[in-house]
Coordinates of C-alpha atoms in Angstrom, one line a residue:
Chain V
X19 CA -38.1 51.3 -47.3
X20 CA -40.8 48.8 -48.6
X21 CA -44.2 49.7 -47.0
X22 CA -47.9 48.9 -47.9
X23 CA -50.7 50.9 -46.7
X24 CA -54.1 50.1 -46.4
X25 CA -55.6 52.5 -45.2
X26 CA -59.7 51.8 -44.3
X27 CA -59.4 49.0 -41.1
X28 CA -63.1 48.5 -41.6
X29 CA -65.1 48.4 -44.7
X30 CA -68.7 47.7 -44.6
X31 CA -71.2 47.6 -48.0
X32 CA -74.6 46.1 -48.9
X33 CA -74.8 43.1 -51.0
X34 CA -75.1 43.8 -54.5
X35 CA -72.8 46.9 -54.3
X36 CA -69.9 47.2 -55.9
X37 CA -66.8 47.0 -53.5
X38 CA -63.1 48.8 -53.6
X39 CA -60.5 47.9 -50.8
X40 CA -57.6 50.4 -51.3
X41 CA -53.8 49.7 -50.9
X42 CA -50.7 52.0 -51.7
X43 CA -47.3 50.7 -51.8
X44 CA -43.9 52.5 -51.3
X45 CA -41.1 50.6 -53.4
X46 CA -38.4 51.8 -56.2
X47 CA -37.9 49.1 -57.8
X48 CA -40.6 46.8 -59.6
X49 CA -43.0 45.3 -57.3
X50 CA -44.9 41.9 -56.9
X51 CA -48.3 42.5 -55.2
X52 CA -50.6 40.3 -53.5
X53 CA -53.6 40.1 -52.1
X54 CA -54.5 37.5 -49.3
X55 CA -58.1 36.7 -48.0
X56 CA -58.3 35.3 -43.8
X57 CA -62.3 34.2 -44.0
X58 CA -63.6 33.4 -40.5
X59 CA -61.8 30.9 -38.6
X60 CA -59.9 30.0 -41.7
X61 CA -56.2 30.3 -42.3
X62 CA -55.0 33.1 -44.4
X63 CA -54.5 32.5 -48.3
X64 CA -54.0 33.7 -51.7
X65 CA -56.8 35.8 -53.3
X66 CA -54.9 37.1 -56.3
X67 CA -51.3 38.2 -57.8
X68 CA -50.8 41.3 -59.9
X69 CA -48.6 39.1 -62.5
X70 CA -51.2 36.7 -63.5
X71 CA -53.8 39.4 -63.9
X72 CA -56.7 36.9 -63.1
X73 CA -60.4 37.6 -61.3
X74 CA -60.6 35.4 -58.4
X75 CA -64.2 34.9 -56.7
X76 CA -65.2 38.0 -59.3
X77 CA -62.5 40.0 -57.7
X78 CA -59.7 42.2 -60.0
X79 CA -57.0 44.2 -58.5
X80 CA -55.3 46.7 -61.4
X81 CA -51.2 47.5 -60.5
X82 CA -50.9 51.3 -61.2
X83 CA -47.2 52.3 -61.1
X84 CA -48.1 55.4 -61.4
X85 CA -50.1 55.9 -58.1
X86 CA -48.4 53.4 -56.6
X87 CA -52.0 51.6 -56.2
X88 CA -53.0 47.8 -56.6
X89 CA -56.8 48.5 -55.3
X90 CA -59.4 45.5 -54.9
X91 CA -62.4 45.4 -56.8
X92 CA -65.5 43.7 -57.1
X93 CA -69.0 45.1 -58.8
X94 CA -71.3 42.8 -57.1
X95 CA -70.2 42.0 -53.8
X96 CA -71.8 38.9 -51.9
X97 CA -72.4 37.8 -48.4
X98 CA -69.6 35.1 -48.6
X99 CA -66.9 37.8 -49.2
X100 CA -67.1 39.1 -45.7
X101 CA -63.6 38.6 -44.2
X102 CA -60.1 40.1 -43.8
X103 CA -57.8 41.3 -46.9
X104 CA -54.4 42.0 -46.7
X105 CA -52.2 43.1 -49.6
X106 CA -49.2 42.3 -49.6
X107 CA -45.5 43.3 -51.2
X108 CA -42.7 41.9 -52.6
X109 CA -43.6 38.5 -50.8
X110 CA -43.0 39.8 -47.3
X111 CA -44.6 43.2 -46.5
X112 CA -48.6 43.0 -45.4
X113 CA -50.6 46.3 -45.1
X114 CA -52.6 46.1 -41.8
X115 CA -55.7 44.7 -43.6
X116 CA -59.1 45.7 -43.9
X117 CA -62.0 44.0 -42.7
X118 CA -64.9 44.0 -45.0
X119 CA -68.7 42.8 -44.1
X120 CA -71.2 42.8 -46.8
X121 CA -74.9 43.8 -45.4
X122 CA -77.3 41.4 -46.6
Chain Z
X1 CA -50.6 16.4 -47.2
X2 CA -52.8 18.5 -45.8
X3 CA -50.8 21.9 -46.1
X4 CA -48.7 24.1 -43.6
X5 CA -48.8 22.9 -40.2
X6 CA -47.6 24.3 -36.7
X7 CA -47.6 23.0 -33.2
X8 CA -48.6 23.9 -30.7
X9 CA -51.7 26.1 -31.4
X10 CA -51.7 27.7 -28.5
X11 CA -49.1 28.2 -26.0
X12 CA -49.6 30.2 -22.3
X13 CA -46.6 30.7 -20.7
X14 CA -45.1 32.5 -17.9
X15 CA -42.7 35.5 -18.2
X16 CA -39.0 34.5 -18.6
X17 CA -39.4 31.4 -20.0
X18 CA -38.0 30.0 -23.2
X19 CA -40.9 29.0 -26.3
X20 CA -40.2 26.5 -29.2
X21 CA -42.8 26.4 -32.0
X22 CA -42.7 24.1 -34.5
X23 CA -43.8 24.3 -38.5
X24 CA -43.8 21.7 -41.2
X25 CA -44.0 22.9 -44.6
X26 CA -45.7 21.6 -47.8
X27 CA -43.2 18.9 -48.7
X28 CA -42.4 20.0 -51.9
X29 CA -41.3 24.0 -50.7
X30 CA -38.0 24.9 -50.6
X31 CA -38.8 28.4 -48.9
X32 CA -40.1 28.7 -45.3
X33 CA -40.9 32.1 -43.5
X34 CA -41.6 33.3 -39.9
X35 CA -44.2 35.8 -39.0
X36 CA -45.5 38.0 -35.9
X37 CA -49.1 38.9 -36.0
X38 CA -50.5 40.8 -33.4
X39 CA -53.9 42.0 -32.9
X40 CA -55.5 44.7 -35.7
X41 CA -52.2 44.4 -37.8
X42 CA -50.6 42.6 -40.5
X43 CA -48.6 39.9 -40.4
X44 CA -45.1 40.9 -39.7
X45 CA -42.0 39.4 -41.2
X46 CA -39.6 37.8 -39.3
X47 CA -37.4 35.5 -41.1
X48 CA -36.9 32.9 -44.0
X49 CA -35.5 30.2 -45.3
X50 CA -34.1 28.8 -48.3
X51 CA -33.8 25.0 -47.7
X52 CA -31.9 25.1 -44.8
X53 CA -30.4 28.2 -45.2
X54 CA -31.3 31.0 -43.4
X55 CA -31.3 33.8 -45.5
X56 CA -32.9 36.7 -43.9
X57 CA -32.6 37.3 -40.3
X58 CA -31.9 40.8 -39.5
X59 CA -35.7 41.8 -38.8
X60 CA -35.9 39.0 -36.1
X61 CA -37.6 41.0 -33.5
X62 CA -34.3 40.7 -31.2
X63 CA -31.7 38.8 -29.7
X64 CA -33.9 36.4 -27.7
X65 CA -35.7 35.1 -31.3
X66 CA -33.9 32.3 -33.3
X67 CA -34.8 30.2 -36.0
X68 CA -33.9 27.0 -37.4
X69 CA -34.1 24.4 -39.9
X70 CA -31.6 22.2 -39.6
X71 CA -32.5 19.7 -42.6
X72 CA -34.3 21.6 -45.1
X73 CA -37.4 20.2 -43.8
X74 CA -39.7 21.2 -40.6
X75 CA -38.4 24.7 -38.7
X76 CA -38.4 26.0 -35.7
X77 CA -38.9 29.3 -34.1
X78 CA -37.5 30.0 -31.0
X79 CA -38.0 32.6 -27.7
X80 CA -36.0 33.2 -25.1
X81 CA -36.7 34.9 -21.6
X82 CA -40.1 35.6 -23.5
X83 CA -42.2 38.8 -22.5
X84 CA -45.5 39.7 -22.2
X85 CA -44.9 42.1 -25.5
X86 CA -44.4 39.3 -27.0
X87 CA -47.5 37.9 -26.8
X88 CA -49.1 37.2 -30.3
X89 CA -49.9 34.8 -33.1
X90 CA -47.1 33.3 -34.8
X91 CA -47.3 32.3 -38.2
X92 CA -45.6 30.3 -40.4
X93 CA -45.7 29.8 -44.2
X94 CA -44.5 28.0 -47.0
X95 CA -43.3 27.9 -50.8
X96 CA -42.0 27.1 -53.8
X97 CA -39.3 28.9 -55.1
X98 CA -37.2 28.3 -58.6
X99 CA -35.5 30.5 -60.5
X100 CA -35.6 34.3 -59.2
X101 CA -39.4 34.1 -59.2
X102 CA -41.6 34.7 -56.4
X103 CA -44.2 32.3 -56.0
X104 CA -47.9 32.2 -53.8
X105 CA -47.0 31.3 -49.7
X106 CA -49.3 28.6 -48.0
X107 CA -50.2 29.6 -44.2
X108 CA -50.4 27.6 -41.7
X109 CA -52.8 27.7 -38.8
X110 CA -50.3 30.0 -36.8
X111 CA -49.4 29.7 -32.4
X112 CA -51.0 32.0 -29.9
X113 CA -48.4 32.9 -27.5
X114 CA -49.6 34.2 -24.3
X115 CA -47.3 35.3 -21.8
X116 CA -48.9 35.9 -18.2

């Protein structure tokens, strides 16, 4: 069965810190990860794919086949990055999201 | 165009009676999916589509849920004798898809369904 877990459903760090939102996957085969971004009252949307292996809004998100892992990461986080993050697998499997708030 | 849309946005409705939602794509996107949010989870899959055909449909939550998109172009989602479990946000997106390859999916705004 495909599955992602994310498993923090809050996430809460100061501005400046760095910042890891965590997300495990179960699927044999090779996987297309995601990871979506639902700011306040917005719709949700694309934050970043594993295959073009680009740093979105200064966030990276490493696939590790090994570990089954495709963690978020950003070193500096800002105020603006408060919101909800889902990762997502194989186009139709979302973890349950985490919300993060940055602390001015 | 101005993305992904659905109507209505909100829907409150009384238990045992049928709900029609309605999404428009991007024009350009040949794919079209159906998802169940509900509060502190994930979207949930429900369906998709391939122009008009309707290629997944077996995680449709049951029976009383259909889906349609009868020209390749706007879709809609459909319950019957609705229940108060099924009370949540409805979301629909949209993509491209050509060759095998998965491509990004553009949300819409999503339906709350309440059912009192």
């Amino acid at each position: 069965a495909q599955r992602v877990t994310q498993p923090e459903k809050l996430l809460s760090v100061f501005k400046g810190a760095p910042v890891e939102l965590k997300c495990n996957y179960s699927y044999s085969g090779s996987p297309e990860l995601f990871w979506y971004v639902q700011y306040s009252r917005q719709r949700l949307q694309l934050l970043l794919r594993h295959i073009s292996r680009e740093s979105i809004k200064g966030f990276t998100a490493d696939l590790n086949k090994g570990e089954t892992s495709f963690h978020l990461k950003k070193p500096f986080a800002q105020e603006e990055d408060s919101a909800m993050y889902y990762c997502a697998l194989n186009q139709f499997y979302f973890g349950t999201g985490t919300s993060l708030t940055v602390i001015p | 165009d101005t993305g992904v849309s659905q109507d209505p946005r909100h829907k409150i409705t009384k238990r045992g009676q049928n709900v029609t939602f309605r999404c428009d794509p991007i024009s350009e996107h040949n794919r079209l999916y159906w998802y169940r949010q509900t509060l502190g989870q994930g979207p949930e899959f429900l369906t998709y589509f391939q122009n008009e055909a309707q290629l997944e449909k077996s995680r449709l939550l049951s029976d009383r849920f259909s889906a349609e998109r009868p020209k390749g172009s706007f879709s809609t989602l459909e319950i019957q004798r609705t229940e108060q479990g099924d009370s949540a946000m409805y979301l629909c997106a949209s993509s491209e898809q050509l060759a095998g390859a998965i491509y990004e999916q553009y949300f819409g705004p999503g339906t709350r369904l309440t059912v009192t």
